[in-house]
Amino acid sequence: MLRMKMNMRMMMKMMLVLAVAVAVGVEARGGRGRLSNFLNNDSGPSGNSLRKFNTRANPIARDDLDALSGSSEENIGLCASTPSVANLNTSMPIPDSYNSHEAYSKCKPDILQQGSCGSCWAFATTGVLAQRMCIKSEQIGQGYELAPQALVSCTDQICYTKAGDRCSSPSSTCYCSLGCDGGYPDGAFRFMQDEGITPELCVKYVSKDGTDPLECSDVQTMVSECTATSNATVNGDRCYYHSSSDIETIQRDIMQHGPVLASYEVFEDFGEYDSGVYTCPDDGSDSIGWHAVIIVGWGVEDNTPYWLVQNSWGTGFGIDGYFKIARGTNECNIESRLVTSLVNTEGVVFASTSGAAVAKPATAFLAVAVAVAVAAIFSTN
């Protein structure tokens, strides 16, 4: 469970403060150094005839994979149980291959870098929302980049019970995201429903080193100091889950509305991935943790159906920041942990690519009223 993993990390941090020897031991592992080398070094594939995918010359170490994997093992249960609210066109033909970033090239985002912070949950939720807003608006601008840092720095606000009520601190009934120590994607979607989210132009990402130097009050100040050309309230529908047994519905949702968020189990050999179609090990290996990513399309390679996935580990990972994972077999549980949301861009003024127009909040915590179509306020219907 994510809460167990978070508690273990917090206990480790306390031990580091109390015992210098422990701190020296952790540093001696060189985990941060190895991760830094990976983040800044794009080594080509080494190749391995025994594997179904090509492997890296400098694989990511297990400890570093653990630091990068910050998604929840379970959903809180805050979203609709089916995608019926999406009003999907069930007669829509499904092609053998599809790439949302090619179909809507103006909405193709940069591949971002979460660094050694377990903030994948924040990158994936804001990334899905930004791309869906761009696809629906058919416009382009820097305003489509939302601020994962706003979620990372304000996790003391992202606490919910399974009934959807706000709560104050982690417990057996209170599910809280914990910044660089991980978070709940559906909790983040619900938070953006309740409070909104600000553009990346207002709050830059500063947690690449695995720490969070900002308080939530700092984020509020940054948002309030952004200049807006006009305000518009963004309303939309609630988030919803997908069933792993209905692959075609997932595909139609991606084609009709845009990419979806998926969380999957990370195994040690995933750190070796360079290209090809990844499949989970079948040797009984224990998973390291869960990682949140964005499914943008699908295809077939060497007769193996796959999902095309956008990661947040920079362009040095995988296929220029993307990877392929087997489709239709719930590989690493990726098809059982899908969540996304609809958006409504009516009345929104979008930012120019120069960044001259950015968001300014009206009354809510994080830019409920915005100028760049990036505050996600969802209805609770």
GROMACS .gro file of C-alpha atoms in nm:
model
  381
    1MET     CA    1   0.000   0.000   0.000
    2LEU     CA    2   0.108   0.355  -0.070
    3ARG     CA    3   0.048   0.458   0.290
    4MET     CA    4   0.275   0.178   0.412
    5LYS     CA    5   0.544   0.282   0.164
    6MET     CA    6   0.509   0.647   0.268
    7ASN     CA    7   0.528   0.558   0.637
    8MET     CA    8   0.843   0.355   0.574
    9ARG     CA    9   1.000   0.650   0.392
   10MET     CA   10   0.909   0.890   0.674
   11MET     CA   11   1.056   0.650   0.931
   12MET     CA   12   1.375   0.633   0.726
   13LYS     CA   13   1.397   1.012   0.721
   14MET     CA   14   1.360   1.023   1.099
   15MET     CA   15   1.633   0.763   1.136
   16LEU     CA   16   1.861   0.971   0.913
   17VAL     CA   17   1.820   1.266   1.144
   18LEU     CA   18   1.881   1.060   1.459
   19ALA     CA   19   2.179   0.859   1.339
   20VAL     CA   20   2.469   0.998   1.137
   21ALA     CA   21   2.586   0.646   1.064
   22VAL     CA   22   2.262   0.569   0.887
   23ALA     CA   23   2.295   0.884   0.680
   24VAL     CA   24   2.645   0.787   0.578
   25GLY     CA   25   2.525   0.438   0.488
   26VAL     CA   26   2.248   0.568   0.265
   27GLU     CA   27   2.481   0.809   0.091
   28ALA     CA   28   2.734   0.532   0.040
   29ARG     CA   29   2.486   0.343  -0.175
   30GLY     CA   30   2.529   0.613  -0.436
   31GLY     CA   31   2.161   0.594  -0.528
   32ARG     CA   32   2.121   0.968  -0.589
   33GLY     CA   33   2.443   0.970  -0.790
   34ARG     CA   34   2.328   0.685  -1.010
   35LEU     CA   35   1.993   0.848  -1.062
   36SER     CA   36   2.161   1.176  -1.150
   37ASN     CA   37   2.376   0.994  -1.403
   38PHE     CA   38   2.067   0.837  -1.559
   39LEU     CA   39   1.876   1.165  -1.571
   40ASN     CA   40   2.162   1.330  -1.756
   41ASN     CA   41   2.292   1.045  -1.969
   42ASP     CA   42   2.115   0.884  -2.262
   43SER     CA   43   2.301   0.560  -2.323
   44GLY     CA   44   2.192   0.348  -2.614
   45PRO     CA   45   2.055  -0.005  -2.593
   46SER     CA   46   2.289  -0.289  -2.511
   47GLY     CA   47   2.062  -0.557  -2.657
   48ASN     CA   48   1.981  -0.896  -2.509
   49SER     CA   49   1.852  -1.185  -2.718
   50LEU     CA   50   1.686  -1.341  -2.414
   51ARG     CA   51   1.459  -1.043  -2.354
   52LYS     CA   52   1.148  -0.924  -2.538
   53PHE     CA   53   1.268  -0.564  -2.522
   54ASN     CA   54   1.597  -0.386  -2.577
   55THR     CA   55   1.790  -0.295  -2.264
   56ARG     CA   56   1.986   0.011  -2.156
   57ALA     CA   57   2.361   0.023  -2.112
   58ASN     CA   58   2.307   0.211  -1.784
   59PRO     CA   59   1.996   0.063  -1.617
   60ILE     CA   60   1.822   0.250  -1.338
   61ALA     CA   61   1.910   0.096  -1.002
   62ARG     CA   62   1.642  -0.056  -0.780
   63ASP     CA   63   1.674   0.211  -0.511
   64ASP     CA   64   1.631   0.482  -0.772
   65LEU     CA   65   1.327   0.312  -0.924
   66ASP     CA   66   1.176   0.314  -0.577
   67ALA     CA   67   1.234   0.690  -0.551
   68LEU     CA   68   1.072   0.746  -0.892
   69SER     CA   69   0.765   0.529  -0.823
   70GLY     CA   70   0.520   0.744  -0.630
   71SER     CA   71   0.172   0.635  -0.732
   72SER     CA   72  -0.080   0.463  -0.507
   73GLU     CA   73  -0.134   0.089  -0.508
   74GLU     CA   74  -0.506   0.150  -0.466
   75ASN     CA   75  -0.764   0.408  -0.563
   76ILE     CA   76  -0.943   0.602  -0.292
   77GLY     CA   77  -1.271   0.562  -0.480
   78LEU     CA   78  -1.351   0.928  -0.543
   79CYS     CA   79  -1.444   0.898  -0.912
   80ALA     CA   80  -1.731   0.748  -1.109
   81SER     CA   81  -1.703   0.370  -1.131
   82THR     CA   82  -1.766   0.362  -1.508
   83PRO     CA   83  -1.687   0.592  -1.803
   84SER     CA   84  -2.057   0.635  -1.885
   85VAL     CA   85  -2.027   1.011  -1.825
   86ALA     CA   86  -1.784   1.027  -2.118
   87ASN     CA   87  -2.065   0.958  -2.368
   88LEU     CA   88  -1.832   0.755  -2.587
   89ASN     CA   89  -1.917   0.681  -2.949
   90THR     CA   90  -1.942   0.302  -2.943
   91SER     CA   91  -1.964   0.282  -3.322
   92MET     CA   92  -1.629   0.455  -3.366
   93PRO     CA   93  -1.393   0.221  -3.557
   94ILE     CA   94  -1.069   0.144  -3.375
   95PRO     CA   95  -0.752   0.146  -3.589
   96ASP     CA   96  -0.466  -0.097  -3.539
   97SER     CA   97  -0.247   0.190  -3.425
   98TYR     CA   98  -0.314   0.534  -3.285
   99ASN     CA   99  -0.107   0.812  -3.128
  100SER     CA  100  -0.287   1.106  -2.972
  101HIS     CA  101   0.029   1.315  -3.001
  102GLU     CA  102   0.024   1.263  -3.378
  103ALA     CA  103  -0.352   1.301  -3.418
  104TYR     CA  104  -0.337   1.629  -3.224
  105SER     CA  105   0.018   1.739  -3.293
  106LYS     CA  106  -0.043   2.089  -3.158
  107CYS     CA  107  -0.125   1.932  -2.823
  108LYS     CA  108   0.190   1.719  -2.803
  109PRO     CA  109   0.361   1.820  -2.477
  110ASP     CA  110   0.727   1.830  -2.390
  111ILE     CA  111   0.856   1.522  -2.210
  112LEU     CA  112   0.900   1.641  -1.854
  113GLN     CA  113   1.144   1.533  -1.584
  114GLN     CA  114   1.023   1.462  -1.231
  115GLY     CA  115   1.378   1.411  -1.107
  116SER     CA  116   1.434   1.205  -0.793
  117CYS     CA  117   1.098   1.310  -0.647
  118GLY     CA  118   0.816   1.053  -0.638
  119SER     CA  119   0.580   1.304  -0.799
  120CYS     CA  120   0.468   1.093  -1.095
  121TRP     CA  121   0.110   1.115  -0.963
  122ALA     CA  122   0.120   1.496  -0.996
  123PHE     CA  123   0.283   1.492  -1.342
  124ALA     CA  124   0.037   1.235  -1.478
  125THR     CA  125  -0.280   1.404  -1.349
  126THR     CA  126  -0.185   1.753  -1.465
  127GLY     CA  127  -0.051   1.613  -1.794
  128VAL     CA  128  -0.372   1.426  -1.876
  129LEU     CA  129  -0.584   1.727  -1.792
  130ALA     CA  130  -0.371   1.970  -1.995
  131GLN     CA  131  -0.373   1.749  -2.305
  132ARG     CA  132  -0.746   1.690  -2.285
  133MET     CA  133  -0.808   2.063  -2.254
  134CYS     CA  134  -0.590   2.128  -2.558
  135ILE     CA  135  -0.766   1.861  -2.765
  136LYS     CA  136  -1.109   1.994  -2.676
  137SER     CA  137  -1.019   2.358  -2.739
  138GLU     CA  138  -0.820   2.289  -3.059
  139GLN     CA  139  -0.586   2.569  -2.956
  140ILE     CA  140  -0.223   2.572  -2.852
  141GLY     CA  141  -0.022   2.772  -2.603
  142GLN     CA  142   0.203   2.745  -2.303
  143GLY     CA  143  -0.107   2.758  -2.087
  144TYR     CA  144  -0.160   2.389  -2.154
  145GLU     CA  145   0.125   2.303  -1.922
  146LEU     CA  146  -0.021   2.271  -1.573
  147ALA     CA  147   0.182   2.288  -1.253
  148PRO     CA  148   0.263   1.954  -1.086
  149GLN     CA  149   0.457   2.154  -0.826
  150ALA     CA  150   0.131   2.308  -0.704
  151LEU     CA  151   0.008   1.959  -0.616
  152VAL     CA  152   0.341   1.847  -0.469
  153SER     CA  153   0.365   2.153  -0.242
  154CYS     CA  154   0.002   2.148  -0.129
  155THR     CA  155  -0.038   1.783  -0.039
  156ASP     CA  156  -0.145   1.872   0.314
  157GLN     CA  157  -0.465   1.981   0.141
  158ILE     CA  158  -0.506   1.663  -0.067
  159CYS     CA  159  -0.658   1.439   0.200
  160TYR     CA  160  -0.989   1.257   0.152
  161THR     CA  161  -1.198   0.982   0.302
  162LYS     CA  162  -1.351   0.718   0.077
  163ALA     CA  163  -1.679   0.906   0.112
  164GLY     CA  164  -1.516   1.207  -0.053
  165ASP     CA  165  -1.496   1.421   0.260
  166ARG     CA  166  -1.187   1.631   0.329
  167CYS     CA  167  -0.975   1.516   0.623
  168SER     CA  168  -0.661   1.652   0.787
  169SER     CA  169  -0.393   1.385   0.831
  170PRO     CA  170  -0.310   1.029   0.720
  171SER     CA  171  -0.497   0.755   0.905
  172SER     CA  172  -0.678   0.430   0.835
  173THR     CA  173  -0.970   0.633   0.701
  174CYS     CA  174  -0.790   0.942   0.568
  175TYR     CA  175  -0.598   0.904   0.241
  176CYS     CA  176  -0.336   1.174   0.190
  177SER     CA  177  -0.086   1.243  -0.086
  178LEU     CA  178   0.262   1.317   0.045
  179GLY     CA  179   0.444   1.516  -0.222
  180CYS     CA  180   0.774   1.356  -0.322
  181ASP     CA  181   0.684   1.049  -0.116
  182GLY     CA  182   0.391   0.965  -0.344
  183GLY     CA  183   0.025   1.036  -0.396
  184TYR     CA  184  -0.318   0.920  -0.508
  185PRO     CA  185  -0.407   1.014  -0.868
  186ASP     CA  186  -0.781   1.008  -0.803
  187GLY     CA  187  -0.721   1.223  -0.495
  188ALA     CA  188  -0.538   1.473  -0.716
  189PHE     CA  189  -0.824   1.479  -0.967
  190ARG     CA  190  -1.071   1.535  -0.683
  191PHE     CA  191  -0.854   1.814  -0.542
  192MET     CA  192  -0.851   1.985  -0.881
  193GLN     CA  193  -1.228   1.948  -0.883
  194ASP     CA  194  -1.253   2.117  -0.544
  195GLU     CA  195  -0.979   2.378  -0.571
  196GLY     CA  196  -0.850   2.403  -0.926
  197ILE     CA  197  -0.496   2.395  -1.059
  198THR     CA  198  -0.264   2.667  -1.179
  199PRO     CA  199  -0.051   2.680  -1.498
  200GLU     CA  200   0.315   2.587  -1.493
  201LEU     CA  201   0.389   2.943  -1.601
  202CYS     CA  202   0.286   3.052  -1.252
  203VAL     CA  203   0.453   2.778  -1.046
  204LYS     CA  204   0.771   2.622  -1.186
  205TYR     CA  205   0.879   2.273  -1.086
  206VAL     CA  206   1.151   2.288  -0.818
  207SER     CA  207   1.147   1.940  -0.663
  208LYS     CA  208   1.382   1.754  -0.899
  209ASP     CA  209   1.625   1.687  -0.614
  210GLY     CA  210   1.359   1.498  -0.419
  211THR     CA  211   1.278   1.778  -0.176
  212ASP     CA  212   0.999   2.033  -0.164
  213PRO     CA  213   1.134   2.383  -0.091
  214LEU     CA  214   0.791   2.546  -0.127
  215GLU     CA  215   0.510   2.577   0.124
  216CYS     CA  216   0.153   2.578   0.000
  217SER     CA  217   0.136   2.945   0.099
  218ASP     CA  218   0.427   3.011  -0.140
  219VAL     CA  219   0.224   2.855  -0.421
  220GLN     CA  220  -0.074   3.074  -0.337
  221THR     CA  221   0.148   3.382  -0.350
  222MET     CA  222   0.293   3.283  -0.688
  223VAL     CA  223  -0.055   3.232  -0.829
  224SER     CA  224  -0.179   3.565  -0.694
  225GLU     CA  225   0.113   3.747  -0.855
  226CYS     CA  226   0.041   3.607  -1.202
  227THR     CA  227  -0.113   3.856  -1.445
  228ALA     CA  228  -0.436   3.764  -1.623
  229THR     CA  229  -0.587   3.919  -1.933
  230SER     CA  230  -0.936   3.805  -1.833
  231ASN     CA  231  -1.098   3.554  -1.604
  232ALA     CA  232  -1.311   3.252  -1.687
  233THR     CA  233  -1.451   2.980  -1.468
  234VAL     CA  234  -1.381   2.632  -1.599
  235ASN     CA  235  -1.650   2.377  -1.527
  236GLY     CA  236  -1.644   2.010  -1.617
  237ASP     CA  237  -1.754   1.659  -1.535
  238ARG     CA  238  -1.617   1.442  -1.262
  239CYS     CA  239  -1.338   1.193  -1.304
  240TYR     CA  240  -1.404   0.827  -1.379
  241TYR     CA  241  -1.232   0.488  -1.380
  242HIS     CA  242  -1.195   0.232  -1.657
  243SER     CA  243  -1.238  -0.143  -1.636
  244SER     CA  244  -0.940  -0.355  -1.741
  245SER     CA  245  -1.176  -0.592  -1.921
  246ASP     CA  246  -1.294  -0.331  -2.172
  247ILE     CA  247  -0.993  -0.241  -2.383
  248GLU     CA  248  -1.201  -0.099  -2.668
  249THR     CA  249  -1.370   0.150  -2.435
  250ILE     CA  250  -1.029   0.271  -2.320
  251GLN     CA  251  -0.921   0.311  -2.682
  252ARG     CA  252  -1.236   0.501  -2.778
  253ASP     CA  253  -1.192   0.732  -2.481
  254ILE     CA  254  -0.836   0.815  -2.589
  255MET     CA  255  -0.950   0.882  -2.946
  256GLN     CA  256  -1.252   1.089  -2.847
  257HIS     CA  257  -1.127   1.282  -2.544
  258GLY     CA  258  -0.751   1.232  -2.514
  259PRO     CA  259  -0.491   1.041  -2.310
  260VAL     CA  260  -0.573   0.861  -1.985
  261LEU     CA  261  -0.378   0.813  -1.663
  262ALA     CA  262  -0.259   0.466  -1.568
  263SER     CA  263  -0.070   0.336  -1.266
  264TYR     CA  264   0.125   0.012  -1.288
  265GLU     CA  265   0.356  -0.204  -1.081
  266VAL     CA  266   0.726  -0.136  -1.134
  267PHE     CA  267   0.971  -0.426  -1.134
  268GLU     CA  268   1.348  -0.406  -1.123
  269ASP     CA  269   1.394  -0.504  -1.489
  270PHE     CA  270   1.191  -0.199  -1.597
  271GLY     CA  271   1.501   0.004  -1.514
  272GLU     CA  272   1.671  -0.174  -1.806
  273TYR     CA  273   1.409  -0.072  -2.065
  274ASP     CA  274   1.527   0.107  -2.378
  275SER     CA  275   1.285   0.012  -2.656
  276GLY     CA  276   1.052  -0.263  -2.776
  277VAL     CA  277   0.743  -0.391  -2.595
  278TYR     CA  278   0.785  -0.438  -2.221
  279THR     CA  279   0.623  -0.731  -2.043
  280CYS     CA  280   0.631  -0.795  -1.670
  281PRO     CA  281   0.861  -1.067  -1.535
  282ASP     CA  282   0.694  -1.402  -1.469
  283ASP     CA  283   0.956  -1.532  -1.229
  284GLY     CA  284   0.776  -1.432  -0.910
  285SER     CA  285   0.975  -1.112  -0.863
  286ASP     CA  286   0.844  -0.863  -0.609
  287SER     CA  287   0.737  -0.527  -0.741
  288ILE     CA  288   0.922  -0.217  -0.622
  289GLY     CA  289   0.623   0.015  -0.619
  290TRP     CA  290   0.363   0.182  -0.840
  291HIS     CA  291   0.421   0.448  -1.103
  292ALA     CA  292   0.170   0.685  -1.268
  293VAL     CA  293   0.201   0.756  -1.641
  294ILE     CA  294  -0.006   0.871  -1.939
  295ILE     CA  295  -0.133   0.630  -2.206
  296VAL     CA  296  -0.140   0.825  -2.534
  297GLY     CA  297  -0.205   0.550  -2.789
  298TRP     CA  298  -0.143   0.194  -2.901
  299GLY     CA  299  -0.004  -0.022  -3.180
  300VAL     CA  300   0.139  -0.362  -3.269
  301GLU     CA  301   0.508  -0.455  -3.282
  302ASP     CA  302   0.632  -0.801  -3.381
  303ASN     CA  303   0.274  -0.930  -3.347
  304THR     CA  304   0.255  -0.798  -2.990
  305PRO     CA  305  -0.021  -0.542  -2.917
  306TYR     CA  306   0.105  -0.258  -2.698
  307TRP     CA  307   0.011   0.066  -2.528
  308LEU     CA  308   0.220   0.374  -2.610
  309VAL     CA  309   0.297   0.548  -2.282
  310GLN     CA  310   0.431   0.894  -2.198
  311ASN     CA  311   0.665   0.890  -1.897
  312SER     CA  312   0.800   1.172  -1.680
  313TRP     CA  313   1.163   1.061  -1.660
  314GLY     CA  314   1.297   1.289  -1.934
  315THR     CA  315   1.385   1.211  -2.295
  316GLY     CA  316   1.683   0.997  -2.189
  317PHE     CA  317   1.450   0.717  -2.085
  318GLY     CA  318   1.308   0.464  -2.330
  319ILE     CA  319   1.196   0.588  -2.671
  320ASP     CA  320   1.265   0.959  -2.630
  321GLY     CA  321   1.071   0.959  -2.304
  322TYR     CA  322   0.801   0.708  -2.406
  323PHE     CA  323   0.774   0.332  -2.363
  324LYS     CA  324   0.561   0.048  -2.496
  325ILE     CA  325   0.396  -0.208  -2.272
  326ALA     CA  326   0.194  -0.513  -2.375
  327ARG     CA  327  -0.177  -0.439  -2.429
  328GLY     CA  328  -0.479  -0.653  -2.349
  329THR     CA  329  -0.316  -0.867  -2.079
  330ASN     CA  330  -0.334  -0.619  -1.789
  331GLU     CA  331   0.045  -0.615  -1.787
  332CYS     CA  332   0.178  -0.511  -1.446
  333ASN     CA  333  -0.186  -0.427  -1.360
  334ILE     CA  334  -0.170  -0.122  -1.586
  335GLU     CA  335  -0.521  -0.176  -1.724
  336SER     CA  336  -0.677  -0.209  -1.378
  337ARG     CA  337  -0.559   0.130  -1.252
  338LEU     CA  338  -0.694   0.370  -1.516
  339VAL     CA  339  -0.851   0.703  -1.425
  340THR     CA  340  -0.919   1.022  -1.618
  341SER     CA  341  -1.158   1.316  -1.638
  342LEU     CA  342  -1.356   1.529  -1.880
  343VAL     CA  343  -1.305   1.902  -1.924
  344ASN     CA  344  -1.511   2.198  -2.039
  345THR     CA  345  -1.332   2.492  -2.204
  346GLU     CA  346  -1.638   2.709  -2.263
  347GLY     CA  347  -1.566   3.078  -2.208
  348VAL     CA  348  -1.194   3.027  -2.156
  349VAL     CA  349  -0.926   3.264  -2.287
  350PHE     CA  350  -0.605   3.085  -2.379
  351ALA     CA  351  -0.248   3.196  -2.325
  352SER     CA  352  -0.017   3.298  -2.605
  353THR     CA  353   0.296   3.094  -2.660
  354SER     CA  354   0.498   3.392  -2.540
  355GLY     CA  355   0.354   3.341  -2.195
  356ALA     CA  356   0.221   3.697  -2.180
  357ALA     CA  357  -0.115   3.581  -2.053
  358VAL     CA  358  -0.108   3.366  -1.742
  359ALA     CA  359  -0.349   3.270  -1.469
  360LYS     CA  360  -0.482   3.473  -1.182
  361PRO     CA  361  -0.714   3.331  -0.915
  362ALA     CA  362  -1.050   3.484  -0.838
  363THR     CA  363  -1.174   3.338  -0.510
  364ALA     CA  364  -1.057   2.981  -0.481
  365PHE     CA  365  -0.739   2.831  -0.349
  366LEU     CA  366  -0.561   2.758  -0.679
  367ALA     CA  367  -0.692   2.961  -0.970
  368VAL     CA  368  -1.060   2.877  -0.995
  369ALA     CA  369  -1.088   3.169  -1.236
  370VAL     CA  370  -0.817   3.163  -1.498
  371ALA     CA  371  -0.704   3.316  -1.825
  372VAL     CA  372  -0.530   3.017  -1.980
  373ALA     CA  373  -0.776   2.731  -1.955
  374VAL     CA  374  -0.589   2.551  -1.685
  375ALA     CA  375  -0.805   2.554  -1.373
  376ALA     CA  376  -0.984   2.222  -1.360
  377ILE     CA  377  -1.305   2.256  -1.162
  378PHE     CA  378  -1.523   1.949  -1.194
  379SER     CA  379  -1.887   1.904  -1.108
  380THR     CA  380  -1.977   1.647  -0.844
  381ASN     CA  381  -2.269   1.509  -1.039
   0.00000   0.00000   0.00000
